[in-house]
Every structure is written in structure tokens, then in C-alpha cells.
CSV table of N, CA and C in Angstrom, one decimal:
chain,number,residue,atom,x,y,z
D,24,UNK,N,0.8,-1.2,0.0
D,24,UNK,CA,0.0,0.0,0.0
D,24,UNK,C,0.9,1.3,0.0
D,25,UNK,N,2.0,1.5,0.6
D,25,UNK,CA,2.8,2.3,0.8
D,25,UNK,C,3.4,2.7,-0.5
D,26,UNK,N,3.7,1.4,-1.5
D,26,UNK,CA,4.1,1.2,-2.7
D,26,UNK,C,3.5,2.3,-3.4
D,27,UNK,N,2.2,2.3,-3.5
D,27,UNK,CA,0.8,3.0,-4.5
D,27,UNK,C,0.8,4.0,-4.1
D,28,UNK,N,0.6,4.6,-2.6
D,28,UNK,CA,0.8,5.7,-2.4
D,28,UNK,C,2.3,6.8,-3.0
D,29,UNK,N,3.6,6.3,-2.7
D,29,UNK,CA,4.4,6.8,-3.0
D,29,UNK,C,4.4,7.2,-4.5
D,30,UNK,N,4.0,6.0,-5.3
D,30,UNK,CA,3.8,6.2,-6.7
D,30,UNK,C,3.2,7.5,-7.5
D,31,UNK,N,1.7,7.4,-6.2
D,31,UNK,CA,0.7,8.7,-6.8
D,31,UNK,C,1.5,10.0,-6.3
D,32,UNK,N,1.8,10.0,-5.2
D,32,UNK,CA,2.7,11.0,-4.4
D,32,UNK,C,3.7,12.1,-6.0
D,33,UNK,N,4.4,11.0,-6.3
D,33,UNK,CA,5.3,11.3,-7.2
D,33,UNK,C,4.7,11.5,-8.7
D,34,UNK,N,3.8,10.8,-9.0
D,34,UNK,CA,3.2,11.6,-10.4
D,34,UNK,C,2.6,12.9,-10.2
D,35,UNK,N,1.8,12.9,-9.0
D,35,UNK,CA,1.7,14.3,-8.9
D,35,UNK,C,3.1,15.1,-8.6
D,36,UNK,N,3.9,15.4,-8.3
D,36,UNK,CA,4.8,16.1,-8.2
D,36,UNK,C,5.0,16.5,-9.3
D,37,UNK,N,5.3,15.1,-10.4
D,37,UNK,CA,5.6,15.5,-11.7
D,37,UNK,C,4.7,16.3,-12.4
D,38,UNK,N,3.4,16.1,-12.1
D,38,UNK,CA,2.3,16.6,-12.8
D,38,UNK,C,2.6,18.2,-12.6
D,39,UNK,N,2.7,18.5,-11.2
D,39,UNK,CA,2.9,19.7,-11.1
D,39,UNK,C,4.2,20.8,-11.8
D,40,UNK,N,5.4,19.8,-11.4
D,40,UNK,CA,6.2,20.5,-12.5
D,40,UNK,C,6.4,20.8,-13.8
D,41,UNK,N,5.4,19.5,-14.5
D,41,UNK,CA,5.7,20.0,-16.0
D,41,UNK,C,4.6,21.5,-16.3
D,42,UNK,N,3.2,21.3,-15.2
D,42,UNK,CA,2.5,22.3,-15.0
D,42,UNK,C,2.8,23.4,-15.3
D,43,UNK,N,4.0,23.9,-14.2
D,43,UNK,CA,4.1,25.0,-13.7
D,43,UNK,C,5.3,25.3,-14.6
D,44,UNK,N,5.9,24.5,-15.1
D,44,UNK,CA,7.3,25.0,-16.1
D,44,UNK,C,6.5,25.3,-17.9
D,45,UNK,N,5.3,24.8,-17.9
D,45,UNK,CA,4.7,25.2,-19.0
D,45,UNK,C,3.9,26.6,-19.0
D,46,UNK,N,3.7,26.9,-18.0
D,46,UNK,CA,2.9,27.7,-18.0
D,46,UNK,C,3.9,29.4,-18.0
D,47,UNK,N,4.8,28.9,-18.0
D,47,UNK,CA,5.9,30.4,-18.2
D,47,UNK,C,6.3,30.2,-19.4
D,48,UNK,N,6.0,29.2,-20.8
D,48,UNK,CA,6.4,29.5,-21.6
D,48,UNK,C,5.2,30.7,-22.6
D,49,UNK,N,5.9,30.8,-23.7
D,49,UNK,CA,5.1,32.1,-24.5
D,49,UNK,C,4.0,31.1,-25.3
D,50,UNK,N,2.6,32.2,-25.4
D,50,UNK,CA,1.6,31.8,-25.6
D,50,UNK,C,1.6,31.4,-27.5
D,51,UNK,N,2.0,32.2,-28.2
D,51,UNK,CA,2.1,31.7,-29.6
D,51,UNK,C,3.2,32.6,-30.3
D,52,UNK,N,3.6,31.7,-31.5
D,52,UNK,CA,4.6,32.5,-32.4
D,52,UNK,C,4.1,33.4,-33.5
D,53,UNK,N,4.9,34.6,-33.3
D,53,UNK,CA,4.0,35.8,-34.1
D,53,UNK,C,5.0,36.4,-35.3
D,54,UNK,N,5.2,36.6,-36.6
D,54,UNK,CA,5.6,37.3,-37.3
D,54,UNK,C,4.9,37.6,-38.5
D,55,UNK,N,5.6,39.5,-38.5
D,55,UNK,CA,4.9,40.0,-38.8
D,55,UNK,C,5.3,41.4,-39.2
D,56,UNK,N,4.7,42.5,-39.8
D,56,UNK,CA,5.3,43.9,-40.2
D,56,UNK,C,4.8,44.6,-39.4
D,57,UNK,N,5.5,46.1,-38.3
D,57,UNK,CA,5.2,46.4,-38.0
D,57,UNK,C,5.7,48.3,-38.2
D,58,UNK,N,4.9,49.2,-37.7
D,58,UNK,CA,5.8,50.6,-37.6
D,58,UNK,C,6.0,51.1,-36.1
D,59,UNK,N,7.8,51.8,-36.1
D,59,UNK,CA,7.9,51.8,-35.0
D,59,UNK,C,7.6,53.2,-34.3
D,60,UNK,N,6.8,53.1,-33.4
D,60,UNK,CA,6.6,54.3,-32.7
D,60,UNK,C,6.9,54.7,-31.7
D,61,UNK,N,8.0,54.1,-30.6
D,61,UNK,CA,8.8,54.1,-29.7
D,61,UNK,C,9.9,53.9,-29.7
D,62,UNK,N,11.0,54.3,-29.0
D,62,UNK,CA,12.7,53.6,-29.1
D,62,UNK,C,12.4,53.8,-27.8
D,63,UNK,N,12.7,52.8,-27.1
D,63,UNK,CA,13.0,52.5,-25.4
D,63,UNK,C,14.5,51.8,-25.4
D,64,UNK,N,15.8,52.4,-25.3
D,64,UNK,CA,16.9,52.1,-25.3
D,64,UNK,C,16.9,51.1,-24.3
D,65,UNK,N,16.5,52.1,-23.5
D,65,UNK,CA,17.5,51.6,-21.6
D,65,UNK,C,16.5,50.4,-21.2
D,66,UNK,N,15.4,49.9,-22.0
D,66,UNK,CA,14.5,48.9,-21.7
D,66,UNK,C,15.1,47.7,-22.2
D,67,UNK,N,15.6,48.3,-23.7
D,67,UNK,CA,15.4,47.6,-25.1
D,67,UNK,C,14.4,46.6,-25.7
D,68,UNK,N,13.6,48.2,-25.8
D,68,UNK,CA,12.3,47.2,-26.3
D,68,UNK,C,11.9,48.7,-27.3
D,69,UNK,N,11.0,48.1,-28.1
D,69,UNK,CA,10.5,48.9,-29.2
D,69,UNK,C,9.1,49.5,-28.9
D,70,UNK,N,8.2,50.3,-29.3
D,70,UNK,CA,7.1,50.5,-29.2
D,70,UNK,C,6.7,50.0,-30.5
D,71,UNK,N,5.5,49.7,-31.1
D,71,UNK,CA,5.0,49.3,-32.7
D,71,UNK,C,3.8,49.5,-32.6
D,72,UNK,N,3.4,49.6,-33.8
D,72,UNK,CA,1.8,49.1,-34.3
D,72,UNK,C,1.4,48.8,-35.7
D,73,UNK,N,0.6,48.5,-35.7
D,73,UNK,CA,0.7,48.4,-37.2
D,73,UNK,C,1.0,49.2,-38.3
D,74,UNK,N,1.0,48.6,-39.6
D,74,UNK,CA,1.8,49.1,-41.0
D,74,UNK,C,0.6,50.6,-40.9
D,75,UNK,N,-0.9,50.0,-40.8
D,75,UNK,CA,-1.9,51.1,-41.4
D,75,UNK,C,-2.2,51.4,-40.1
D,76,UNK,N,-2.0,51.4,-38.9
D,76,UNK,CA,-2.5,52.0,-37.5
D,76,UNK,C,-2.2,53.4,-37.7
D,77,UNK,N,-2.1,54.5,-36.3
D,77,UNK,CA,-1.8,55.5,-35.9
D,77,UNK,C,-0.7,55.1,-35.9
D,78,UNK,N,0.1,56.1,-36.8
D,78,UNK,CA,1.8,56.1,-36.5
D,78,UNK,C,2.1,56.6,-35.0
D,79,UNK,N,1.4,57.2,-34.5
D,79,UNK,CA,1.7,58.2,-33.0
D,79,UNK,C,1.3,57.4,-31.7
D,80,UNK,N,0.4,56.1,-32.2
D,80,UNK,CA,0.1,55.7,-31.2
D,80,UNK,C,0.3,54.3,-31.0
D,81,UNK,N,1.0,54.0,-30.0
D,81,UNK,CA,1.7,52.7,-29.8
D,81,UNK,C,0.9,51.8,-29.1
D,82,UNK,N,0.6,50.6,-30.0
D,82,UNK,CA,-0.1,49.6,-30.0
D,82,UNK,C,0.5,48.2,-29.4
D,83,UNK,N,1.7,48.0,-29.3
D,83,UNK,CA,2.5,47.0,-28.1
D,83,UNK,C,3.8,47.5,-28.4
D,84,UNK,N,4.5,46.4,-27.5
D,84,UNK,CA,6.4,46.5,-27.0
D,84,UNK,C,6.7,44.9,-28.0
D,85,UNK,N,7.7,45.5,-28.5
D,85,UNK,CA,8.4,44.2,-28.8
D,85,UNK,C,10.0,44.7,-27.6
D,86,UNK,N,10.3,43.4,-27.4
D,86,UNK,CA,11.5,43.2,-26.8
D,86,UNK,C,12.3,42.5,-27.3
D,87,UNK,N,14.0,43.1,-27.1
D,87,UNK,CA,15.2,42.4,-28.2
D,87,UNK,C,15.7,41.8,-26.8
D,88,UNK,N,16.3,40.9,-26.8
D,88,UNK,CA,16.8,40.4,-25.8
D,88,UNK,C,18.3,39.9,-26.6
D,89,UNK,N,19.2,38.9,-25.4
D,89,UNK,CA,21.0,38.7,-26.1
D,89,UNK,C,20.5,37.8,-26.8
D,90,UNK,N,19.4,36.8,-27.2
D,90,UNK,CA,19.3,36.0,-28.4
D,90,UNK,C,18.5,36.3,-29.9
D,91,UNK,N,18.2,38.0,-29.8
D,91,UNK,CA,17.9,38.5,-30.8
D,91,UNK,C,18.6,38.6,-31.5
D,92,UNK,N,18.6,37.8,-32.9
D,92,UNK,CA,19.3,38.5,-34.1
D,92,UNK,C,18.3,39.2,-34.9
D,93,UNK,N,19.3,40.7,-35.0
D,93,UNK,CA,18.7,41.8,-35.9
D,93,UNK,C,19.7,42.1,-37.0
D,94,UNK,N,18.3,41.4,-38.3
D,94,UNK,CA,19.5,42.3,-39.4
D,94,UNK,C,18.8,43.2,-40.2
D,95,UNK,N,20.0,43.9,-41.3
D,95,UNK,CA,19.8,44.7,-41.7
D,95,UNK,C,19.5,44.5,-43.3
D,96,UNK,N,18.6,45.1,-44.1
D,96,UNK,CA,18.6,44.6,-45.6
D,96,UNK,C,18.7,45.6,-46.5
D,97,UNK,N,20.1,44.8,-46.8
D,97,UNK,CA,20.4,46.5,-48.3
D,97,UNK,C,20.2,46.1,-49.3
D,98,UNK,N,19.7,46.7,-50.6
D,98,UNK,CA,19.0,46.6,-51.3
D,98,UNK,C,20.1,47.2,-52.4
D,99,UNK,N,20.3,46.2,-53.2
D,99,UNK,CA,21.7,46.5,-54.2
D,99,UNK,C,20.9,47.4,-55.7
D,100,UNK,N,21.9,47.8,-56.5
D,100,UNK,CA,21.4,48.8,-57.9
D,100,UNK,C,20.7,48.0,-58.4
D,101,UNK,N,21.6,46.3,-58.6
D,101,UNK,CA,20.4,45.3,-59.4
D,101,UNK,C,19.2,44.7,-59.2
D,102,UNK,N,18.7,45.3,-57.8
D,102,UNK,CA,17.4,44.8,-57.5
D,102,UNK,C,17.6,43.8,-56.6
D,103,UNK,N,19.2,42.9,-56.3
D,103,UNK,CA,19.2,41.9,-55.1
D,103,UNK,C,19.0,42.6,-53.8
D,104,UNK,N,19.6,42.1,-53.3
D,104,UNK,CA,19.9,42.4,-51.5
D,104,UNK,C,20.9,41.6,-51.1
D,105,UNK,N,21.6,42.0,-49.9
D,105,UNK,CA,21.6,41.6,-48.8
D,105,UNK,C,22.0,41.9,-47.5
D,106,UNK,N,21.6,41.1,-46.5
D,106,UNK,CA,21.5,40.8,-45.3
D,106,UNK,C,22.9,40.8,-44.5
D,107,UNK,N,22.6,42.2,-43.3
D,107,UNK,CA,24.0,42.4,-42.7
D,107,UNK,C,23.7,42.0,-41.3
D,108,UNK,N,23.9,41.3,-40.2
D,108,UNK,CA,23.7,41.4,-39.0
D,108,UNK,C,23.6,42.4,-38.0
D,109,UNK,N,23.4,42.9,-37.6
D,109,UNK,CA,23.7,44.2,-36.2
D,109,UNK,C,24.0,43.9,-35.5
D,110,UNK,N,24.7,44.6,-34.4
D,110,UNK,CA,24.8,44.8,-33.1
D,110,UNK,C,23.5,45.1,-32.4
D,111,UNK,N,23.9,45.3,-30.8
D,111,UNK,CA,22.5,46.4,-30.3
D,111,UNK,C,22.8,47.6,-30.5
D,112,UNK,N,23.8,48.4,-30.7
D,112,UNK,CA,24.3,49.3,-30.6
D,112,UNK,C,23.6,50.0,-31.8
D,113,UNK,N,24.5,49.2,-32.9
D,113,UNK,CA,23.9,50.0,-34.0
D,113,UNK,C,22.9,49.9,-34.5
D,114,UNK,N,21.8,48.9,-34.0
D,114,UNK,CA,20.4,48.6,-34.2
D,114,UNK,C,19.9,49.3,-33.9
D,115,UNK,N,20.0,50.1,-32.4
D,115,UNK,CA,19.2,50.9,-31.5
D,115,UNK,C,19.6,52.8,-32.3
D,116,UNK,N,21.0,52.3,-32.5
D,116,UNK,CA,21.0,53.5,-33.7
D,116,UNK,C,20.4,54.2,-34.5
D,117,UNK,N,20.3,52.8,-35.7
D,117,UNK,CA,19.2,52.8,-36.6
D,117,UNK,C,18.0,52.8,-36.4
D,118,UNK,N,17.0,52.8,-35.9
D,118,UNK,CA,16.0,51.6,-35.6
D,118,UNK,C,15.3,53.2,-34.9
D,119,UNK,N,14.5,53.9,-35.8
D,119,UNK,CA,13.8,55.4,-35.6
D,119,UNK,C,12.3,55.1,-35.6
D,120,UNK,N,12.0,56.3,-35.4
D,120,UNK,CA,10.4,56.6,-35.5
D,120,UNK,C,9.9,56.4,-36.9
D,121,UNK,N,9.0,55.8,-37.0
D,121,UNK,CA,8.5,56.1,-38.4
D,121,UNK,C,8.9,53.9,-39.1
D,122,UNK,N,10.0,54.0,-39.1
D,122,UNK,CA,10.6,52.8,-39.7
D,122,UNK,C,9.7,51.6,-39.8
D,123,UNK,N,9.9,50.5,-40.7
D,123,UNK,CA,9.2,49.8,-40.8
D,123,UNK,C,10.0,48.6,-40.4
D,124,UNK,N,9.8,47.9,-39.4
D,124,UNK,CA,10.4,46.3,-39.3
D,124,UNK,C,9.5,45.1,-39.3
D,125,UNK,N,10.5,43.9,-39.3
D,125,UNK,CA,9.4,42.5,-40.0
D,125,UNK,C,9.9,41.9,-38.2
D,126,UNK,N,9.1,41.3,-37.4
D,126,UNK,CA,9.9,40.9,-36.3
D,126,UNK,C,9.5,39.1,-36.2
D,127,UNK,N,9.5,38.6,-36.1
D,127,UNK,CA,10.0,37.0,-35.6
D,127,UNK,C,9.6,36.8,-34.3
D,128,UNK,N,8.8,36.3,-33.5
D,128,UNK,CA,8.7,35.8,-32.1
D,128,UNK,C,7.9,35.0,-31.5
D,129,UNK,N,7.6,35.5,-30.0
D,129,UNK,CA,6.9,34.8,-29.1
D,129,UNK,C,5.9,35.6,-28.6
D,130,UNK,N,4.3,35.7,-28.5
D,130,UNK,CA,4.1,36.8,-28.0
D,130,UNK,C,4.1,36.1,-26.2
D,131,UNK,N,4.0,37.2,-24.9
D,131,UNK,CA,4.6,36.6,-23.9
D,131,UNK,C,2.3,37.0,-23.1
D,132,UNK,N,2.8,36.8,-21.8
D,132,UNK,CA,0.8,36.6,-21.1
D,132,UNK,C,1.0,38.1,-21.1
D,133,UNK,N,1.4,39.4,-21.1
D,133,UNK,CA,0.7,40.1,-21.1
D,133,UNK,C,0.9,41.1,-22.7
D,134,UNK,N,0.7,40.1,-24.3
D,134,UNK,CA,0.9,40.3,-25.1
D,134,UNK,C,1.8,40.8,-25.6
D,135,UNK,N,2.8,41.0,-25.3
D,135,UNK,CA,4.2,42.0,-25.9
D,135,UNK,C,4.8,41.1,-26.4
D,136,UNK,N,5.7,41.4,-27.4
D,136,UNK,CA,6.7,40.7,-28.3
D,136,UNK,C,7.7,40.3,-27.9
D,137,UNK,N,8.0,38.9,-27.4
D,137,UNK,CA,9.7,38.9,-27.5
D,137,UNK,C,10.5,38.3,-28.7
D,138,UNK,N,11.2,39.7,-29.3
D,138,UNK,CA,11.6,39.0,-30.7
D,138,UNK,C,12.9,38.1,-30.6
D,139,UNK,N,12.6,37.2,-31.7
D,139,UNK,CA,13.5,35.8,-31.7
D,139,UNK,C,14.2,36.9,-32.6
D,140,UNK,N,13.9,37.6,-34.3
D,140,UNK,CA,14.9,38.0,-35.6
D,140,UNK,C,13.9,38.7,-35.5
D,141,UNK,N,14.8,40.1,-35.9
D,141,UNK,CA,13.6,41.6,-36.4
D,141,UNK,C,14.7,41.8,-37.6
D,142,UNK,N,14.2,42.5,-38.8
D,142,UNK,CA,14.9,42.5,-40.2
D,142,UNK,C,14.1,44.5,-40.3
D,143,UNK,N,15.1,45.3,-40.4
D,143,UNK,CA,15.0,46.6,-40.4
D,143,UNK,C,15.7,47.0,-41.7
């Protein structure tokens, strides 16, 4: 009897950890175009909203974090491109009022973005 008991004891425990360890992950993957209407350096997070929204009024945060890659896309005479990486430095540089970025992510429970790749 002690057997059975110990058993249930311990599925529950497990039950609860995978519980509680799932429930801090992000709710779904989002990408998408957005315009930026915020620079929050000292956050590092963006303000956005949509392409056709209020440019003036900021509609969520995306957030860059150390596993954000942000690149950059230059657009050559012959119509190719390509694709430079950034720093934060020079991202947060670049990366103005008005601008249009494509961002990659996760959205998080109280909707804000955390970007996985934002392309500026």
C-alpha cells in the first residue's frame, strides 16, 4: 500500500512541474510587419503598431533580448539584397520613429513581443 501511495505522491509532483514549467512558456509565435513608434533604449524594447495604425500611437512592446538576431537589408542597384547582422548598438542607432520592421517571435501573457529575428 505504501508502494501505491508513494507512486501517486510522485506523479503528482511531476504533474505539477511540468504544470508550472509550461505555463511560463510564451503563448504563440508571431511574425509580422510592423511601424515603430517608440525607441525604449535603456528597456530595449520597441514600441509598434501596425503598417496602417496610428503612426503616434503605440499599439504593443516588442522586446530584443542577447538571443535576438537583428538584421539589416540592403538593397543593391540590381534589385538583389543583402542581409547584414547588427549589433545592439547599431540597431538601437538605426531603428527610428516612423521605420518599418518585420519581427519573428513569441508573444509573452501580457501580449508584448519577444523578438526571436527583427529585419530593419
Amino acid at each position: 500500500m505504501n508502494k501505491k501511495l508513494l507512486v501517486g505522491l510522485l506523479a503528482v509532483v511531476a504533474l505539477f512541474l511540468v504544470v508550472n514549467s509550461a505555463a511560463q512558456a510564451q503563448l504563440l509565435l508571431v511574425t509580422g510587419e510592423y511601424r515603430i513608434t517608440h525607441v525604449d533604449r535603456s528597456r530595449l524594447r520597441l514600441g509598434v503598431c501596425l503598417r496602417d495604425a496610428d503612426p503616434d500611437r503605440r499599439q504593443n512592446w516588442v522586446y530584443v533580448n542577447t538571443n535576438t538576431v537583428m538584421t539589416h537589408r540592403i538593397f543593391l542597384e540590381d534589385g538583389s539584397f543583402k542581409d547584414e547582422t547588427m549589433d545592439w548598438s547599431s540597431f538601437f542607432d538605426y531603428a527610428c520613429k516612423g521605420a518599418i520592421i518585420k519581427v519573428h517571435g513569441g508573444r509573452d501573457w501580457d501580449m508584448s513581443i519577444d523578438a526571436k529575428h527583427i529585419w530593419i
